[in-house]
PDB file of C-alpha atoms in Angstrom:
ATOM      1  CA  MET A 296    -106.981 -17.223 -33.754  1.00 74.00           C
ATOM      2  CA  MET A 297    -110.012 -15.933 -31.893  1.00 72.00           C
ATOM      3  CA  MET A 298    -111.711 -12.671 -32.841  1.00 71.00           C
ATOM      4  CA  SER A 299    -114.303 -10.692 -30.919  1.00 72.00           C
ATOM      5  CA  ASP A 300    -115.699  -7.246 -30.418  1.00 65.00           C
ATOM      6  CA  VAL A 301    -114.976  -5.995 -26.899  1.00 58.00           C
ATOM      7  CA  LYS A 302    -117.833  -4.546 -24.924  1.00 63.00           C
ATOM      8  CA  ALA A 303    -118.583  -4.555 -21.231  1.00 64.00           C
ATOM      9  CA  PHE A 304    -117.665  -7.897 -19.679  1.00 66.00           C
ATOM     10  CA  GLY A 305    -121.071  -9.513 -20.263  1.00 69.00           C
ATOM     11  CA  GLY A 306    -122.151 -13.029 -21.186  1.00 72.00           C
ATOM     12  CA  ALA A 307    -120.637 -13.104 -24.676  1.00 73.00           C
ATOM     13  CA  GLU A 308    -117.323 -11.732 -23.448  1.00 78.00           C
ATOM     14  CA  HIS A 309    -117.305 -14.130 -20.513  1.00 79.00           C
ATOM     15  CA  SER A 310    -117.805 -17.178 -22.746  1.00 81.00           C
ATOM     16  CA  PHE A 311    -115.244 -15.886 -25.275  1.00 81.00           C
ATOM     17  CA  SER A 312    -112.738 -15.474 -22.448  1.00 84.00           C
ATOM     18  CA  LEU A 313    -113.484 -18.953 -21.066  1.00 86.00           C
ATOM     19  CA  ILE A 314    -113.074 -20.600 -24.463  1.00 86.00           C
ATOM     20  CA  SER A 315    -109.812 -18.840 -25.257  1.00 87.00           C
ATOM     21  CA  ARG A 316    -108.320 -19.570 -21.832  1.00 89.00           C
ATOM     22  CA  ASN A 317    -109.369 -23.234 -21.770  1.00 90.00           C
ATOM     23  CA  LEU A 318    -108.389 -24.471 -25.221  1.00 88.00           C
ATOM     24  CA  ASP A 319    -105.800 -27.228 -24.987  1.00 91.00           C
ATOM     25  CA  ARG A 320    -102.489 -25.470 -25.639  1.00 88.00           C
ATOM     26  CA  ALA A 321    -100.923 -28.780 -26.670  1.00 91.00           C
ATOM     27  CA  ILE A 322    -103.259 -28.676 -29.684  1.00 91.00           C
ATOM     28  CA  PHE A 323    -103.974 -24.953 -30.180  1.00 89.00           C
ATOM     29  CA  SER A 324    -101.648 -21.973 -30.225  1.00 90.00           C
ATOM     30  CA  VAL A 325    -104.246 -19.470 -29.105  1.00 91.00           C
ATOM     31  CA  ARG A 326    -104.091 -15.807 -30.119  1.00 92.00           C
ATOM     32  CA  VAL A 327    -106.811 -13.224 -29.726  1.00 91.00           C
ATOM     33  CA  VAL A 328    -107.683 -10.250 -31.929  1.00 91.00           C
ATOM     34  CA  VAL A 329    -109.900  -7.564 -30.413  1.00 88.00           C
ATOM     35  CA  PRO A 330    -110.580  -3.948 -31.385  1.00 87.00           C
ATOM     36  CA  ARG A 331    -109.759  -2.332 -28.049  1.00 85.00           C
ATOM     37  CA  GLU A 332    -108.589  -2.851 -24.500  1.00 87.00           C
ATOM     38  CA  GLY A 333    -111.088  -3.895 -21.840  1.00 84.00           C
ATOM     39  CA  PRO A 334    -111.613  -6.164 -18.822  1.00 84.00           C
ATOM     40  CA  MET A 335    -111.836  -9.259 -21.043  1.00 85.00           C
ATOM     41  CA  VAL A 336    -108.451  -8.448 -22.569  1.00 88.00           C
ATOM     42  CA  ASP A 337    -106.842  -8.207 -19.126  1.00 89.00           C
ATOM     43  CA  THR A 338    -108.249 -11.612 -18.161  1.00 89.00           C
ATOM     44  CA  ILE A 339    -106.973 -13.209 -21.367  1.00 90.00           C
ATOM     45  CA  ARG A 340    -103.524 -11.622 -21.054  1.00 93.00           C
ATOM     46  CA  ASP A 341    -103.324 -12.771 -17.419  1.00 93.00           C
ATOM     47  CA  ALA A 342    -103.716 -16.329 -18.762  1.00 92.00           C
ATOM     48  CA  GLY A 343    -100.607 -15.813 -20.927  1.00 93.00           C
ATOM     49  CA  ILE A 344    -102.472 -15.601 -24.242  1.00 92.00           C
ATOM     50  CA  PRO A 345    -101.119 -13.132 -26.810  1.00 93.00           C
ATOM     51  CA  VAL A 346    -103.629 -10.376 -27.568  1.00 93.00           C
ATOM     52  CA  HIS A 347    -103.519  -8.238 -30.702  1.00 93.00           C
ATOM     53  CA  ILE A 348    -105.432  -4.963 -30.614  1.00 93.00           C
ATOM     54  CA  MET A 349    -106.745  -4.338 -34.118  1.00 92.00           C
ATOM     55  CA  SER A 350    -109.996  -2.617 -34.943  1.00 88.00           C
ATOM     56  CA  LEU A 351    -112.006  -4.702 -37.398  1.00 85.00           C
ATOM     57  CA  THR A 352    -115.493  -3.631 -36.426  1.00 78.00           C
ATOM     58  CA  ARG A 353    -116.561  -0.998 -38.975  1.00 78.00           C
ATOM     59  CA  ALA A 354    -116.366  -0.545 -42.724  1.00 79.00           C
ATOM     60  CA  ARG A 355    -113.625   2.059 -42.321  1.00 86.00           C
ATOM     61  CA  ASP A 356    -111.544  -0.555 -40.502  1.00 88.00           C
ATOM     62  CA  ALA A 357    -110.968  -2.239 -43.853  1.00 90.00           C
ATOM     63  CA  ALA A 358    -107.726  -0.230 -43.822  1.00 93.00           C
ATOM     64  CA  ASN A 359    -106.548  -2.629 -41.070  1.00 93.00           C
ATOM     65  CA  PHE A 360    -107.343  -5.726 -43.105  1.00 94.00           C
ATOM     66  CA  PRO A 361    -103.836  -6.113 -44.654  1.00 95.00           C
ATOM     67  CA  GLU A 362    -102.397  -6.084 -41.120  1.00 96.00           C
ATOM     68  CA  PHE A 363    -104.880  -8.807 -40.125  1.00 95.00           C
ATOM     69  CA  ILE A 364    -103.890 -10.940 -43.143  1.00 96.00           C
ATOM     70  CA  ALA A 365    -100.206 -10.437 -42.284  1.00 97.00           C
ATOM     71  CA  LEU A 366    -100.871 -11.533 -38.695  1.00 96.00           C
ATOM     72  CA  LEU A 367    -102.628 -14.694 -39.878  1.00 96.00           C
ATOM     73  CA  ARG A 368     -99.748 -15.472 -42.254  1.00 97.00           C
ATOM     74  CA  GLN A 369     -97.054 -14.701 -39.678  1.00 96.00           C
ATOM     75  CA  HIS A 370     -98.518 -17.169 -37.194  1.00 95.00           C
ATOM     76  CA  ARG A 371     -99.542 -19.713 -39.842  1.00 95.00           C
ATOM     77  CA  THR A 372    -103.090 -19.576 -38.571  1.00 95.00           C
ATOM     78  CA  ARG A 373    -105.271 -22.450 -39.734  1.00 94.00           C
ATOM     79  CA  LEU A 374    -108.460 -21.806 -37.752  1.00 93.00           C
ATOM     80  CA  VAL A 375    -110.256 -18.547 -36.970  1.00 94.00           C
ATOM     81  CA  ASN A 376    -113.062 -18.621 -34.416  1.00 90.00           C
ATOM     82  CA  ALA A 377    -114.998 -15.417 -35.102  1.00 90.00           C
ATOM     83  CA  HIS A 378    -117.512 -14.201 -32.545  1.00 85.00           C
ATOM     84  CA  GLY A 379    -120.173 -11.991 -34.075  1.00 80.00           C
ATOM     85  CA  VAL A 380    -121.102 -10.682 -37.488  1.00 79.00           C
ATOM     86  CA  ARG A 381    -118.246  -8.181 -37.806  1.00 83.00           C
ATOM     87  CA  ALA A 382    -115.548 -10.680 -36.930  1.00 87.00           C
ATOM     88  CA  GLY A 383    -117.293 -13.173 -39.226  1.00 87.00           C
ATOM     89  CA  LEU A 384    -117.132 -10.718 -42.114  1.00 88.00           C
ATOM     90  CA  TYR A 385    -113.392 -10.078 -41.785  1.00 91.00           C
ATOM     91  CA  ALA A 386    -112.622 -13.758 -41.163  1.00 93.00           C
ATOM     92  CA  GLY A 387    -114.652 -14.651 -44.269  1.00 93.00           C
ATOM     93  CA  LEU A 388    -112.709 -12.116 -46.322  1.00 93.00           C
ATOM     94  CA  ALA A 389    -109.445 -13.614 -45.041  1.00 96.00           C
ATOM     95  CA  ARG A 390    -110.650 -17.102 -45.951  1.00 96.00           C
ATOM     96  CA  MET A 391    -110.936 -15.977 -49.574  1.00 95.00           C
ATOM     97  CA  SER A 392    -107.155 -15.536 -49.811  1.00 94.00           C
ATOM     98  CA  LEU A 393    -105.735 -17.845 -47.139  1.00 96.00           C
ATOM     99  CA  PRO A 394    -106.078 -21.589 -46.497  1.00 96.00           C
ATOM    100  CA  ILE A 395    -107.906 -21.152 -43.180  1.00 96.00           C
ATOM    101  CA  LYS A 396    -111.026 -22.622 -41.644  1.00 95.00           C
ATOM    102  CA  VAL A 397    -113.556 -20.199 -40.177  1.00 95.00           C
ATOM    103  CA  VAL A 398    -116.068 -20.894 -37.430  1.00 91.00           C
ATOM    104  CA  VAL A 399    -118.543 -18.067 -36.759  1.00 88.00           C
ATOM    105  CA  CYS A 400    -120.309 -17.969 -33.395  1.00 86.00           C
ATOM    106  CA  GLU A 401    -123.614 -16.074 -33.328  1.00 80.00           C
ATOM    107  CA  ARG A 402    -125.030 -14.823 -30.057  1.00 76.00           C
ATOM    108  CA  ASN A 403    -128.005 -12.814 -31.306  1.00 73.00           C
ATOM    109  CA  LEU A 404    -129.820 -11.707 -34.416  1.00 68.00           C
ATOM    110  CA  GLN A 405    -130.439  -7.987 -34.171  1.00 65.00           C
ATOM    111  CA  SER A 406    -133.589  -6.813 -35.935  1.00 63.00           C
ATOM    112  CA  TRP A 407    -131.594  -4.481 -38.217  1.00 59.00           C
ATOM    113  CA  ARG A 408    -129.914  -7.522 -39.776  1.00 59.00           C
ATOM    114  CA  ALA A 409    -133.097  -8.407 -41.664  1.00 59.00           C
ATOM    115  CA  GLN A 410    -132.643  -5.270 -43.813  1.00 65.00           C
ATOM    116  CA  ALA A 411    -131.122  -5.578 -47.293  1.00 61.00           C
ATOM    117  CA  VAL A 412    -127.467  -4.574 -46.755  1.00 61.00           C
ATOM    118  CA  PRO A 413    -126.894  -6.407 -43.453  1.00 68.00           C
ATOM    119  CA  ARG A 414    -128.687  -9.430 -44.884  1.00 71.00           C
ATOM    120  CA  ALA A 415    -126.304  -9.437 -47.868  1.00 77.00           C
ATOM    121  CA  ILE A 416    -123.376  -9.303 -45.430  1.00 78.00           C
ATOM    122  CA  ASP A 417    -124.845 -12.224 -43.485  1.00 77.00           C
ATOM    123  CA  ARG A 418    -125.178 -14.211 -46.703  1.00 78.00           C
ATOM    124  CA  PHE A 419    -121.555 -13.399 -47.595  1.00 83.00           C
ATOM    125  CA  ILE A 420    -120.476 -14.680 -44.171  1.00 82.00           C
ATOM    126  CA  ALA A 421    -122.566 -17.824 -44.672  1.00 78.00           C
ATOM    127  CA  ARG A 422    -120.780 -18.522 -47.978  1.00 85.00           C
ATOM    128  CA  HIS A 423    -117.309 -17.830 -46.575  1.00 88.00           C
ATOM    129  CA  ASN A 424    -117.193 -19.801 -43.360  1.00 89.00           C
ATOM    130  CA  ASP A 425    -116.852 -23.469 -42.655  1.00 90.00           C
ATOM    131  CA  PHE A 426    -119.292 -23.634 -39.770  1.00 85.00           C
ATOM    132  CA  ARG A 427    -121.681 -21.211 -38.103  1.00 82.00           C
ATOM    133  CA  VAL A 428    -122.776 -21.831 -34.529  1.00 83.00           C
ATOM    134  CA  GLY A 429    -125.846 -20.311 -32.897  1.00 81.00           C
ATOM    135  CA  VAL A 430    -125.519 -20.286 -29.126  1.00 80.00           C
ATOM    136  CA  SER A 431    -129.125 -21.406 -28.750  1.00 82.00           C
ATOM    137  CA  GLN A 432    -131.801 -23.057 -30.822  1.00 87.00           C
ATOM    138  CA  ALA A 433    -133.750 -19.785 -30.717  1.00 84.00           C
ATOM    139  CA  ILE A 434    -130.834 -17.953 -32.396  1.00 80.00           C
ATOM    140  CA  VAL A 435    -130.589 -20.641 -35.074  1.00 82.00           C
ATOM    141  CA  ASP A 436    -134.350 -20.503 -35.674  1.00 84.00           C
ATOM    142  CA  ASP A 437    -134.252 -16.682 -35.962  1.00 78.00           C
ATOM    143  CA  MET A 438    -131.358 -16.784 -38.447  1.00 76.00           C
ATOM    144  CA  VAL A 439    -133.104 -19.426 -40.595  1.00 80.00           C
ATOM    145  CA  ALA A 440    -136.410 -17.498 -40.507  1.00 79.00           C
ATOM    146  CA  ALA A 441    -134.632 -14.268 -41.543  1.00 73.00           C
ATOM    147  CA  GLY A 442    -132.982 -16.052 -44.477  1.00 71.00           C
ATOM    148  CA  VAL A 443    -129.525 -15.416 -43.037  1.00 69.00           C
ATOM    149  CA  ILE A 444    -128.508 -19.087 -42.988  1.00 72.00           C
ATOM    150  CA  THR A 445    -129.835 -22.469 -43.948  1.00 74.00           C
ATOM    151  CA  ARG A 446    -130.342 -24.992 -41.212  1.00 74.00           C
ATOM    152  CA  ASP A 447    -127.556 -27.262 -42.515  1.00 70.00           C
ATOM    153  CA  ARG A 448    -124.831 -24.614 -42.077  1.00 59.00           C
TER     154      ARG A 448
END
């Protein structure tokens, strides 16, 4: 299962689309969860990948969380590749009740994330994922310096 926020079709969306479309389907049964329609969704659907529209981007979207858990159970999902802090939060919450592995991909460290509440969320994500990937050494260095992650995770 791959999760991402959908914005304009920029660099993050382009790489998310490339990864989802190029995973070996003999090994992975790829599904995508995104909060809304957009150009990336069309590209992924055109590749024959099932797309589930489910908003999991804000605190109020917690109401959709049971539907997300049901989707993971229905498809016997074992791996969630979460792109971004919001997807990482919901994937981490799912990991607390399901036997799944979670990989969180970080593309940036916004300055607001160094504040108390976002930092606590980042630490929660760090405790409830199996691997966290920074797309560049600079991102990893920023996350370590902000106390969001330790270098070994």
